[in-house]
Amino acid sequence: MAQDPPAQDQMHYEAMAQEALRGVVKAALKRAAAPEGLPGAHHFYITFKTEAPGVSGPNDLLSKYPDEMTIVLQHQYWDLAPGETFFSVTLKFGGQPKRVSVPYAAVTRFYDPSVQFLLQFEAPAAAAALPAAAAEPPPTPTEPADPNAPNVVSLDTFRKK
């Protein structure tokens, strides 16, 4: 008896799950932008693709990071403005205030080390369109040696093989 081929995902569940998890980033940034600021010891490391569509900032800054850049929102950030599709923030680089705007779709990592919370996202469509030879293979998941190490939520865990 022949087995039916797997059905094609015409609902695009993977994309919907990515979008939902990016909503966590947006909600966290909205809380950080509130007058009270970040509660307790919370702070964020946000990594994004600098060449992704919609990323903007001073050329001298973005040119230093031609692929990815990580910003830290902890003590010294100003004018955090989380919108529906992107956020903007002013940070100091080399002692000079500089404003960057980042679409949520460009974010590849969101980490709050105070509670060991980490989200990783697939690269934006522009980066995903690279030839297979230029793309890096995904990291192999390993068990954290330290029980207090961050737990990474990867969508690969939920994919059918």
PDB file of C-alpha atoms in Angstrom:
ATOM      1  CA  MET A   1       0.000   0.000   0.000  1.00  0.00           C
ATOM      2  CA  ALA A   2       1.523   3.341  -1.097  1.00  0.00           C
ATOM      3  CA  GLN A   3       1.788   6.138   1.391  1.00  0.00           C
ATOM      4  CA  ASP A   4       0.310   9.504   0.430  1.00  0.00           C
ATOM      5  CA  PRO A   5       2.872  12.296   0.024  1.00  0.00           C
ATOM      6  CA  PRO A   6       2.871  14.826   2.867  1.00  0.00           C
ATOM      7  CA  ALA A   7       0.381  17.633   2.397  1.00  0.00           C
ATOM      8  CA  GLN A   8       1.761  21.032   1.450  1.00  0.00           C
ATOM      9  CA  ASP A   9       1.384  23.652   4.190  1.00  0.00           C
ATOM     10  CA  GLN A  10      -0.789  26.177   2.427  1.00  0.00           C
ATOM     11  CA  MET A  11      -1.563  27.836   5.762  1.00  0.00           C
ATOM     12  CA  HIS A  12       2.119  28.830   6.206  1.00  0.00           C
ATOM     13  CA  TYR A  13       2.194  27.876   9.869  1.00  0.00           C
ATOM     14  CA  GLU A  14       5.941  28.461  10.142  1.00  0.00           C
ATOM     15  CA  ALA A  15       5.570  32.095   9.080  1.00  0.00           C
ATOM     16  CA  MET A  16       2.612  32.575  11.441  1.00  0.00           C
ATOM     17  CA  ALA A  17       4.608  31.145  14.364  1.00  0.00           C
ATOM     18  CA  GLN A  18       7.566  33.432  13.593  1.00  0.00           C
ATOM     19  CA  GLU A  19       5.220  36.436  13.462  1.00  0.00           C
ATOM     20  CA  ALA A  20       3.601  35.474  16.776  1.00  0.00           C
ATOM     21  CA  LEU A  21       6.992  35.174  18.496  1.00  0.00           C
ATOM     22  CA  ARG A  22       8.043  38.537  17.080  1.00  0.00           C
ATOM     23  CA  GLY A  23       4.948  39.843  18.866  1.00  0.00           C
ATOM     24  CA  VAL A  24       6.665  38.929  22.138  1.00  0.00           C
ATOM     25  CA  VAL A  25       9.562  41.211  21.172  1.00  0.00           C
ATOM     26  CA  LYS A  26       7.132  44.019  20.317  1.00  0.00           C
ATOM     27  CA  ALA A  27       5.250  43.600  23.620  1.00  0.00           C
ATOM     28  CA  ALA A  28       8.508  43.596  25.619  1.00  0.00           C
ATOM     29  CA  LEU A  29       9.673  46.780  23.884  1.00  0.00           C
ATOM     30  CA  LYS A  30       6.314  48.455  24.546  1.00  0.00           C
ATOM     31  CA  ARG A  31       6.718  47.706  28.264  1.00  0.00           C
ATOM     32  CA  ALA A  32      10.283  49.050  28.181  1.00  0.00           C
ATOM     33  CA  ALA A  33       9.037  52.237  26.472  1.00  0.00           C
ATOM     34  CA  ALA A  34       6.479  52.893  29.234  1.00  0.00           C
ATOM     35  CA  PRO A  35       7.286  55.752  31.643  1.00  0.00           C
ATOM     36  CA  GLU A  36       8.435  53.233  34.276  1.00  0.00           C
ATOM     37  CA  GLY A  37      11.007  51.756  31.868  1.00  0.00           C
ATOM     38  CA  LEU A  38      12.391  48.279  32.256  1.00  0.00           C
ATOM     39  CA  PRO A  39      11.299  46.635  35.521  1.00  0.00           C
ATOM     40  CA  GLY A  40      13.859  45.171  37.921  1.00  0.00           C
ATOM     41  CA  ALA A  41      17.018  43.774  36.348  1.00  0.00           C
ATOM     42  CA  HIS A  42      15.447  43.176  32.917  1.00  0.00           C
ATOM     43  CA  HIS A  43      17.482  44.278  29.912  1.00  0.00           C
ATOM     44  CA  PHE A  44      17.569  43.235  26.276  1.00  0.00           C
ATOM     45  CA  TYR A  45      20.152  42.186  23.733  1.00  0.00           C
ATOM     46  CA  ILE A  46      18.576  42.546  20.295  1.00  0.00           C
ATOM     47  CA  THR A  47      20.400  41.200  17.242  1.00  0.00           C
ATOM     48  CA  PHE A  48      19.248  42.176  13.770  1.00  0.00           C
ATOM     49  CA  LYS A  49      20.317  41.945  10.135  1.00  0.00           C
ATOM     50  CA  THR A  50      21.753  45.332   9.200  1.00  0.00           C
ATOM     51  CA  GLU A  51      21.118  44.844   5.462  1.00  0.00           C
ATOM     52  CA  ALA A  52      17.466  43.825   5.928  1.00  0.00           C
ATOM     53  CA  PRO A  53      14.862  45.994   4.207  1.00  0.00           C
ATOM     54  CA  GLY A  54      13.739  48.890   6.397  1.00  0.00           C
ATOM     55  CA  VAL A  55      16.761  48.986   8.740  1.00  0.00           C
ATOM     56  CA  SER A  56      18.003  52.549   9.041  1.00  0.00           C
ATOM     57  CA  GLY A  57      20.666  54.354  10.981  1.00  0.00           C
ATOM     58  CA  PRO A  58      23.857  56.339  10.444  1.00  0.00           C
ATOM     59  CA  ASN A  59      25.899  54.881   7.569  1.00  0.00           C
ATOM     60  CA  ASP A  60      29.135  55.008   9.580  1.00  0.00           C
ATOM     61  CA  LEU A  61      27.518  52.811  12.238  1.00  0.00           C
ATOM     62  CA  LEU A  62      25.762  50.277  10.004  1.00  0.00           C
ATOM     63  CA  SER A  63      28.814  49.918   7.744  1.00  0.00           C
ATOM     64  CA  LYS A  64      30.813  48.641  10.754  1.00  0.00           C
ATOM     65  CA  TYR A  65      28.364  45.731  10.961  1.00  0.00           C
ATOM     66  CA  PRO A  66      27.725  44.586   7.377  1.00  0.00           C
ATOM     67  CA  ASP A  67      25.754  41.478   8.402  1.00  0.00           C
ATOM     68  CA  GLU A  68      24.400  41.616  11.953  1.00  0.00           C
ATOM     69  CA  MET A  69      24.464  44.029  14.842  1.00  0.00           C
ATOM     70  CA  THR A  70      23.490  43.598  18.485  1.00  0.00           C
ATOM     71  CA  ILE A  71      22.181  46.485  20.537  1.00  0.00           C
ATOM     72  CA  VAL A  72      21.661  46.512  24.297  1.00  0.00           C
ATOM     73  CA  LEU A  73      18.728  48.215  25.962  1.00  0.00           C
ATOM     74  CA  GLN A  74      19.621  48.548  29.622  1.00  0.00           C
ATOM     75  CA  HIS A  75      20.557  51.848  31.264  1.00  0.00           C
ATOM     76  CA  GLN A  76      21.346  54.281  28.473  1.00  0.00           C
ATOM     77  CA  TYR A  77      18.742  54.320  25.747  1.00  0.00           C
ATOM     78  CA  TRP A  78      16.411  57.143  24.797  1.00  0.00           C
ATOM     79  CA  ASP A  79      13.257  57.737  22.789  1.00  0.00           C
ATOM     80  CA  LEU A  80      12.386  54.053  22.448  1.00  0.00           C
ATOM     81  CA  ALA A  81       9.457  53.989  20.029  1.00  0.00           C
ATOM     82  CA  PRO A  82       8.013  50.533  19.366  1.00  0.00           C
ATOM     83  CA  GLY A  83       5.642  50.730  16.402  1.00  0.00           C
ATOM     84  CA  GLU A  84       3.514  48.079  14.758  1.00  0.00           C
ATOM     85  CA  THR A  85       6.144  46.884  12.259  1.00  0.00           C
ATOM     86  CA  PHE A  86       9.414  48.358  13.574  1.00  0.00           C
ATOM     87  CA  PHE A  87      11.019  50.040  16.565  1.00  0.00           C
ATOM     88  CA  SER A  88      13.352  53.020  16.840  1.00  0.00           C
ATOM     89  CA  VAL A  89      15.731  53.886  19.651  1.00  0.00           C
ATOM     90  CA  THR A  90      18.581  56.275  20.357  1.00  0.00           C
ATOM     91  CA  LEU A  91      21.746  54.750  21.820  1.00  0.00           C
ATOM     92  CA  LYS A  92      25.270  56.030  22.385  1.00  0.00           C
ATOM     93  CA  PHE A  93      28.001  54.685  20.121  1.00  0.00           C
ATOM     94  CA  GLY A  94      31.483  55.997  20.815  1.00  0.00           C
ATOM     95  CA  GLY A  95      29.941  58.576  23.158  1.00  0.00           C
ATOM     96  CA  GLN A  96      27.707  59.974  20.408  1.00  0.00           C
ATOM     97  CA  PRO A  97      23.911  59.513  20.382  1.00  0.00           C
ATOM     98  CA  LYS A  98      22.698  57.720  17.250  1.00  0.00           C
ATOM     99  CA  ARG A  99      19.214  56.637  16.267  1.00  0.00           C
ATOM    100  CA  VAL A 100      18.478  53.276  14.677  1.00  0.00           C
ATOM    101  CA  SER A 101      15.199  51.937  13.313  1.00  0.00           C
ATOM    102  CA  VAL A 102      14.706  48.193  12.997  1.00  0.00           C
ATOM    103  CA  PRO A 103      11.758  46.301  11.517  1.00  0.00           C
ATOM    104  CA  TYR A 104      10.743  43.379  13.735  1.00  0.00           C
ATOM    105  CA  ALA A 105      11.202  41.164  10.657  1.00  0.00           C
ATOM    106  CA  ALA A 106      14.949  41.990  10.724  1.00  0.00           C
ATOM    107  CA  VAL A 107      15.404  40.755  14.317  1.00  0.00           C
ATOM    108  CA  THR A 108      17.229  37.419  14.520  1.00  0.00           C
ATOM    109  CA  ARG A 109      17.711  37.196  18.311  1.00  0.00           C
ATOM    110  CA  PHE A 110      16.072  38.645  21.393  1.00  0.00           C
ATOM    111  CA  TYR A 111      17.688  37.874  24.742  1.00  0.00           C
ATOM    112  CA  ASP A 112      16.894  39.015  28.281  1.00  0.00           C
ATOM    113  CA  PRO A 113      19.818  37.663  30.337  1.00  0.00           C
ATOM    114  CA  SER A 114      18.217  38.657  33.645  1.00  0.00           C
ATOM    115  CA  VAL A 115      15.772  35.749  33.270  1.00  0.00           C
ATOM    116  CA  GLN A 116      17.670  33.687  30.670  1.00  0.00           C
ATOM    117  CA  PHE A 117      14.922  34.229  28.051  1.00  0.00           C
ATOM    118  CA  LEU A 118      15.996  33.808  24.436  1.00  0.00           C
ATOM    119  CA  LEU A 119      14.120  33.839  21.145  1.00  0.00           C
ATOM    120  CA  GLN A 120      15.859  33.106  17.842  1.00  0.00           C
ATOM    121  CA  PHE A 121      14.290  33.828  14.485  1.00  0.00           C
ATOM    122  CA  GLU A 122      14.939  32.777  10.933  1.00  0.00           C
ATOM    123  CA  ALA A 123      16.849  35.324   8.892  1.00  0.00           C
ATOM    124  CA  PRO A 124      14.726  37.849   6.984  1.00  0.00           C
ATOM    125  CA  ALA A 125      13.655  36.919   3.451  1.00  0.00           C
ATOM    126  CA  ALA A 126      16.465  38.954   1.824  1.00  0.00           C
ATOM    127  CA  ALA A 127      19.116  37.013   3.736  1.00  0.00           C
ATOM    128  CA  ALA A 128      17.281  33.711   3.271  1.00  0.00           C
ATOM    129  CA  ALA A 129      17.452  34.192  -0.499  1.00  0.00           C
ATOM    130  CA  LEU A 130      21.239  33.684  -0.520  1.00  0.00           C
ATOM    131  CA  PRO A 131      22.531  30.715  -2.500  1.00  0.00           C
ATOM    132  CA  ALA A 132      22.775  27.543  -0.431  1.00  0.00           C
ATOM    133  CA  ALA A 133      26.588  27.592  -0.580  1.00  0.00           C
ATOM    134  CA  ALA A 134      26.678  31.041   1.055  1.00  0.00           C
ATOM    135  CA  ALA A 135      24.209  30.229   3.815  1.00  0.00           C
ATOM    136  CA  GLU A 136      25.536  28.936   7.112  1.00  0.00           C
ATOM    137  CA  PRO A 137      24.143  25.619   8.316  1.00  0.00           C
ATOM    138  CA  PRO A 138      21.895  25.917  11.349  1.00  0.00           C
ATOM    139  CA  PRO A 139      23.660  25.214  14.642  1.00  0.00           C
ATOM    140  CA  THR A 140      23.224  21.729  16.046  1.00  0.00           C
ATOM    141  CA  PRO A 141      21.196  21.859  19.269  1.00  0.00           C
ATOM    142  CA  THR A 142      23.079  20.627  22.310  1.00  0.00           C
ATOM    143  CA  GLU A 143      22.142  20.162  25.915  1.00  0.00           C
ATOM    144  CA  PRO A 144      23.268  23.132  28.020  1.00  0.00           C
ATOM    145  CA  ALA A 145      26.058  22.097  30.368  1.00  0.00           C
ATOM    146  CA  ASP A 146      24.935  24.721  32.854  1.00  0.00           C
ATOM    147  CA  PRO A 147      21.397  24.244  34.232  1.00  0.00           C
ATOM    148  CA  ASN A 148      21.149  28.050  34.491  1.00  0.00           C
ATOM    149  CA  ALA A 149      22.061  28.511  30.806  1.00  0.00           C
ATOM    150  CA  PRO A 150      19.421  30.082  28.568  1.00  0.00           C
ATOM    151  CA  ASN A 151      16.816  27.789  27.072  1.00  0.00           C
ATOM    152  CA  VAL A 152      16.576  28.407  23.335  1.00  0.00           C
ATOM    153  CA  VAL A 153      13.143  28.077  21.777  1.00  0.00           C
ATOM    154  CA  SER A 154      13.674  26.749  18.262  1.00  0.00           C
ATOM    155  CA  LEU A 155      10.854  26.181  15.835  1.00  0.00           C
ATOM    156  CA  ASP A 156      12.783  23.228  14.358  1.00  0.00           C
ATOM    157  CA  THR A 157      11.656  21.210  17.378  1.00  0.00           C
ATOM    158  CA  PHE A 158       8.062  21.422  16.213  1.00  0.00           C
ATOM    159  CA  ARG A 159       8.622  20.687  12.518  1.00  0.00           C
ATOM    160  CA  LYS A 160       7.651  17.329  11.102  1.00  0.00           C
ATOM    161  CA  LYS A 161      10.583  15.546   9.543  1.00  0.00           C
TER     162      LYS A 161
END
